[in-house]
Coordinates of C-alpha atoms and ligand atoms in Angstrom, one line a residue:
M917 CA 5.2 -10.9 -16.4
K918 CA 6.0 -8.8 -13.4
K919 CA 5.8 -10.4 -10.0
K920 CA 2.8 -9.6 -7.9
L921 CA 3.3 -7.8 -4.6
I922 CA 1.5 -8.8 -1.4
A923 CA 2.0 -6.1 1.3
G924 CA 0.7 -6.4 4.9
N925 CA -0.4 -3.3 6.6
W926 CA -0.4 -4.1 10.3
K927 CA -1.9 -0.7 11.2
M928 CA -1.6 0.1 14.9
N929 CA -1.2 -3.5 16.0
G930 CA 1.6 -5.6 17.4
S931 CA 3.9 -6.1 20.3
L932 CA 7.5 -7.3 20.5
A933 CA 6.4 -10.8 21.3
A934 CA 3.6 -11.0 18.7
N935 CA 5.8 -9.5 16.0
Q936 CA 8.5 -12.1 16.6
A937 CA 6.1 -15.0 16.3
L938 CA 4.4 -13.5 13.2
V939 CA 7.5 -12.5 11.2
R940 CA 9.2 -15.8 12.0
A941 CA 6.3 -17.7 10.7
V942 CA 6.0 -15.6 7.6
V943 CA 9.7 -15.8 6.8
D944 CA 9.6 -19.6 7.3
G945 CA 6.6 -20.0 5.0
L946 CA 7.9 -17.6 2.3
H947 CA 10.5 -20.0 0.9
G948 CA 9.8 -20.5 -2.8
A949 CA 7.1 -17.9 -3.0
A950 CA 6.7 -16.6 -6.5
C951 CA 5.5 -13.1 -5.5
Q952 CA 7.1 -10.3 -3.6
A953 CA 6.0 -9.8 0.0
A954 CA 6.3 -7.0 2.5
V955 CA 5.1 -6.0 5.9
C956 CA 4.4 -2.4 6.8
V957 CA 4.9 -2.1 10.5
P958 CA 4.5 0.6 13.2
A959 CA 7.6 2.8 13.3
P960 CA 8.8 1.6 16.7
Y961 CA 9.0 -1.9 15.4
L962 CA 11.1 -1.2 12.3
A963 CA 14.4 -2.2 13.9
Q964 CA 12.9 -5.4 15.3
V965 CA 11.4 -6.5 12.1
Q966 CA 14.5 -5.4 10.1
A967 CA 16.5 -7.9 12.3
L968 CA 13.9 -10.6 12.0
R969 CA 13.6 -10.5 8.2
Q970 CA 17.4 -10.5 7.8
G971 CA 18.4 -12.9 5.0
S972 CA 14.8 -13.5 3.8
A973 CA 12.9 -12.1 0.8
L974 CA 10.4 -10.4 3.1
E975 CA 10.6 -6.6 2.5
L976 CA 10.1 -4.0 5.2
G977 CA 7.6 -1.1 4.9
A978 CA 6.5 1.9 6.9
Q979 CA 2.9 3.1 7.2
D980 CA 3.6 6.8 6.7
V981 CA 6.5 9.2 5.9
S982 CA 7.0 12.9 6.6
R983 CA 7.0 15.2 3.6
H984 CA 9.9 17.0 5.3
E985 CA 13.5 16.0 5.4
Q986 CA 14.3 17.0 9.0
G987 CA 13.6 19.7 11.5
A988 CA 10.9 20.9 13.9
Y989 CA 8.2 18.5 13.1
T990 CA 7.4 16.8 16.3
G991 CA 6.1 13.2 15.9
E992 CA 7.1 12.9 12.3
V993 CA 9.4 10.3 10.8
S994 CA 11.5 11.3 7.7
A995 CA 12.4 9.2 4.7
P996 CA 16.1 9.3 5.5
M997 CA 15.3 7.9 8.9
L998 CA 13.2 5.1 7.4
K999 CA 16.0 4.3 4.9
E1000 CA 18.4 3.7 7.8
F1001 CA 16.2 0.8 8.9
G1002 CA 16.1 -0.9 5.5
V1003 CA 12.7 0.4 4.6
R1004 CA 11.8 -0.4 1.0
Y1005 CA 8.1 0.7 1.0
A1006 CA 6.1 3.5 2.7
I1007 CA 2.3 3.6 2.6
V1008 CA 1.1 7.2 1.9
G1009 CA -2.4 8.6 1.9
H1010 CA -4.1 5.6 3.5
S1011 CA -7.7 6.5 4.0
E1012 CA -7.3 6.3 7.8
R1013 CA -4.7 9.1 7.6
R1014 CA -6.8 11.1 5.2
Q1015 CA -9.8 10.7 7.5
Y1016 CA -8.3 11.0 11.0
H1017 CA -5.2 13.2 10.2
G1018 CA -6.6 15.5 7.6
E1019 CA -4.2 14.5 4.9
T1020 CA -5.0 16.2 1.6
D1021 CA -4.3 15.0 -1.9
E1022 CA -1.4 17.5 -2.0
T1023 CA 0.1 16.3 1.3
V1024 CA -0.1 12.8 0.0
A1025 CA 1.6 13.8 -3.2
E1026 CA 4.5 15.5 -1.3
K1027 CA 4.9 12.5 0.9
A1028 CA 5.2 10.3 -2.2
K1029 CA 7.8 12.7 -3.5
A1030 CA 9.8 12.6 -0.3
A1031 CA 9.9 8.8 -0.3
L1032 CA 11.0 8.6 -3.9
A1033 CA 13.8 11.1 -3.3
H1034 CA 15.3 8.7 -0.8
G1035 CA 14.8 5.5 -2.7
I1036 CA 11.7 4.4 -0.9
T1037 CA 8.8 3.2 -3.0
P1038 CA 5.6 4.9 -1.9
I1039 CA 2.4 2.8 -1.9
V1040 CA -0.1 5.5 -2.8
C1041 CA -3.6 4.7 -1.5
V1042 CA -6.7 5.9 -3.3
G1043 CA -10.3 5.0 -2.8
E1044 CA -13.8 6.3 -2.5
T1045 CA -16.2 6.3 0.4
L1046 CA -19.5 4.5 0.3
A1047 CA -21.4 7.8 -0.2
E1048 CA -19.1 8.6 -3.1
R1049 CA -19.6 5.2 -4.7
E1050 CA -23.4 5.4 -4.2
G1051 CA -23.4 8.9 -5.7
G1052 CA -21.6 7.7 -8.8
Y1053 CA -18.3 9.5 -8.0
T1054 CA -15.9 6.6 -7.7
E1055 CA -13.8 7.3 -10.9
E1056 CA -13.8 11.0 -10.3
V1057 CA -12.5 10.6 -6.7
V1058 CA -9.7 8.1 -7.5
K1059 CA -8.6 10.0 -10.5
R1060 CA -8.4 13.3 -8.5
Q1061 CA -6.4 11.5 -5.8
L1062 CA -4.0 10.0 -8.3
A1063 CA -3.7 13.1 -10.4
A1064 CA -2.2 15.1 -7.5
V1065 CA 0.5 12.4 -7.2
V1066 CA 1.2 12.4 -10.9
H1067 CA 1.3 16.2 -11.0
A1068 CA 3.9 16.4 -8.1
N1069 CA 6.1 13.5 -9.4
G1070 CA 6.1 13.8 -13.2
P1071 CA 7.8 10.9 -14.9
C1072 CA 8.8 9.4 -11.5
I1073 CA 5.2 8.2 -11.3
S1074 CA 6.4 5.0 -12.9
E1075 CA 8.3 4.3 -9.7
V1076 CA 5.3 4.3 -7.3
V1077 CA 3.0 1.5 -6.3
V1078 CA -0.7 2.4 -6.3
A1079 CA -3.2 0.8 -4.0
Y1080 CA -7.0 1.0 -4.7
E1081 CA -8.7 0.7 -1.3
P1082 CA -12.4 1.4 -1.4
V1083 CA -13.1 2.9 2.1
W1084 CA -16.3 0.9 2.4
A1085 CA -14.4 -2.3 2.0
I1086 CA -11.7 -1.6 4.7
G1087 CA -12.1 -3.7 7.8
T1088 CA -15.8 -4.3 7.0
G1089 CA -15.6 -7.8 5.6
R1090 CA -17.3 -6.3 2.5
T1091 CA -14.9 -6.8 -0.4
A1092 CA -15.2 -5.2 -3.8
T1093 CA -16.1 -7.9 -6.3
P1094 CA -13.2 -8.8 -8.7
E1095 CA -15.2 -7.0 -11.5
Q1096 CA -15.7 -3.8 -9.4
A1097 CA -12.1 -3.7 -8.5
Q1098 CA -10.8 -4.4 -12.0
Q1099 CA -13.0 -1.6 -13.4
V1100 CA -11.3 0.9 -11.1
H1101 CA -7.9 -0.6 -11.6
A1102 CA -8.3 -0.2 -15.4
V1103 CA -9.2 3.5 -14.9
L1104 CA -6.1 4.0 -12.8
R1105 CA -4.0 2.2 -15.4
A1106 CA -5.3 4.4 -18.2
Q1107 CA -4.5 7.5 -16.1
L1108 CA -1.0 6.2 -15.6
R1109 CA -0.6 5.5 -19.3
A1110 CA -1.4 9.1 -20.1
A1111 CA 1.4 10.1 -17.7
T1112 CA 4.2 7.7 -18.4
T1113 CA 5.2 5.2 -21.1
H1114 CA 6.0 2.7 -18.3
A1115 CA 2.5 2.5 -16.8
D1116 CA 2.5 -1.3 -17.2
R1117 CA 5.4 -1.4 -14.8
V1118 CA 3.4 0.2 -12.0
A1119 CA 1.9 -2.3 -9.6
I1120 CA -1.7 -1.5 -8.7
L1121 CA -2.7 -3.3 -5.5
Y1122 CA -6.2 -4.0 -4.3
G1123 CA -6.9 -3.5 -0.6
G1124 CA -10.1 -3.9 1.5
S1125 CA -11.1 -7.1 3.3
M1126 CA -8.8 -9.2 1.1
N1127 CA -8.4 -12.6 2.7
A1128 CA -7.4 -16.2 2.0
A1129 CA -10.7 -17.0 0.5
N1130 CA -11.2 -14.2 -2.0
A1131 CA -7.5 -13.4 -2.9
A1132 CA -7.2 -15.7 -5.9
S1133 CA -10.2 -14.3 -7.7
L1134 CA -9.2 -10.7 -7.2
L1135 CA -5.6 -11.4 -8.1
A1136 CA -6.7 -13.1 -11.4
Q1137 CA -7.9 -9.8 -12.8
P1138 CA -5.6 -8.3 -15.5
D1139 CA -5.0 -5.0 -13.7
I1140 CA -4.7 -6.3 -10.1
D1141 CA -1.0 -6.7 -9.4
G1142 CA -1.2 -7.6 -5.8
G1143 CA -2.8 -6.8 -2.5
L1144 CA -2.6 -4.5 0.5
I1145 CA -3.7 -6.6 3.4
G1146 CA -4.9 -5.3 6.7
G1147 CA -6.5 -7.8 9.2
A1148 CA -5.4 -10.9 7.4
S1149 CA -1.8 -9.9 7.5
L1150 CA -1.8 -10.3 11.3
K1151 CA -2.3 -14.0 11.0
S1152 CA 0.6 -15.8 9.4
A1153 CA -1.4 -18.7 8.0
D1154 CA -3.9 -16.3 6.3
F1155 CA -1.1 -14.0 5.0
L1156 CA 0.8 -16.9 3.6
Q1157 CA -2.3 -18.3 1.9
I1158 CA -2.7 -14.9 0.2
I1159 CA 0.9 -15.0 -0.8
A1160 CA 0.4 -18.5 -2.3
A1161 CA -2.6 -17.3 -4.2
A1162 CA -0.4 -14.6 -5.8
G1163 CA 2.1 -17.2 -7.1
Ligands
13P1687 P1 -8.5 -4.8 5.8 O1 -7.7 -5.9 5.0 O2 -8.4 -5.1 7.3 O3 -9.8 -4.6 5.3 O4 -7.6 -3.5 5.6 C1 -7.3 -3.1 4.4 C2 -6.3 -1.9 4.5 O5 -6.7 -0.8 4.9 C3 -5.0 -2.1 4.1 O6 -4.3 -1.0 4.0

């Protein structure tokens, strides 16, 4: 059985002092963990967290990556730059970037491609808004979002991680039920199967108010291969409890 992956998305949180305490506690608590664990940190802290995680199994991730290699793209950070800091994962297409930065399905697909080209595993986020769910469009939306990434990446799609993050569950304390999440994960798995013979290798994470109390029941679903954790990844005890639940 493949190992589950628990990835923290710190979003725009942290400070040198807070990161040091958090990463030290996570690294200390990680010994013997049966799953893979990562933290996706703001770009200015990559070097700090790279040093703090040295020698541990905790992997380092970024929260975004440019679709360009280099050049006149003020404010962007390229995959080769991330690679220099030991970055293993890069979140792409988080709903907050789709919503506040106008990222389209095509942009997200190109970002995934740029990451893969440099040996970074993209964590491709998909998910419907509340209005889309209530309108009965959940499957249509997530399939459209994933299709763009499949189209741009061909057989390399087996190298990505997918994260199903219903927008209405992010930061709201309102989690998808294990059954609701599993239903969408199964749809995504079927879509991956149509694109690659290695679909079972692809980790499909759930994200959206996952916490120490609800992690075990979500992670028990057959197509939920891990979690992308926002708020609860900022507290070492909570994050470690989720990691333990994934064991
Ligand atoms: P919360 O866990 O805070 O709901 O955030 C989920 C998320 O957006 C992870 O990327």
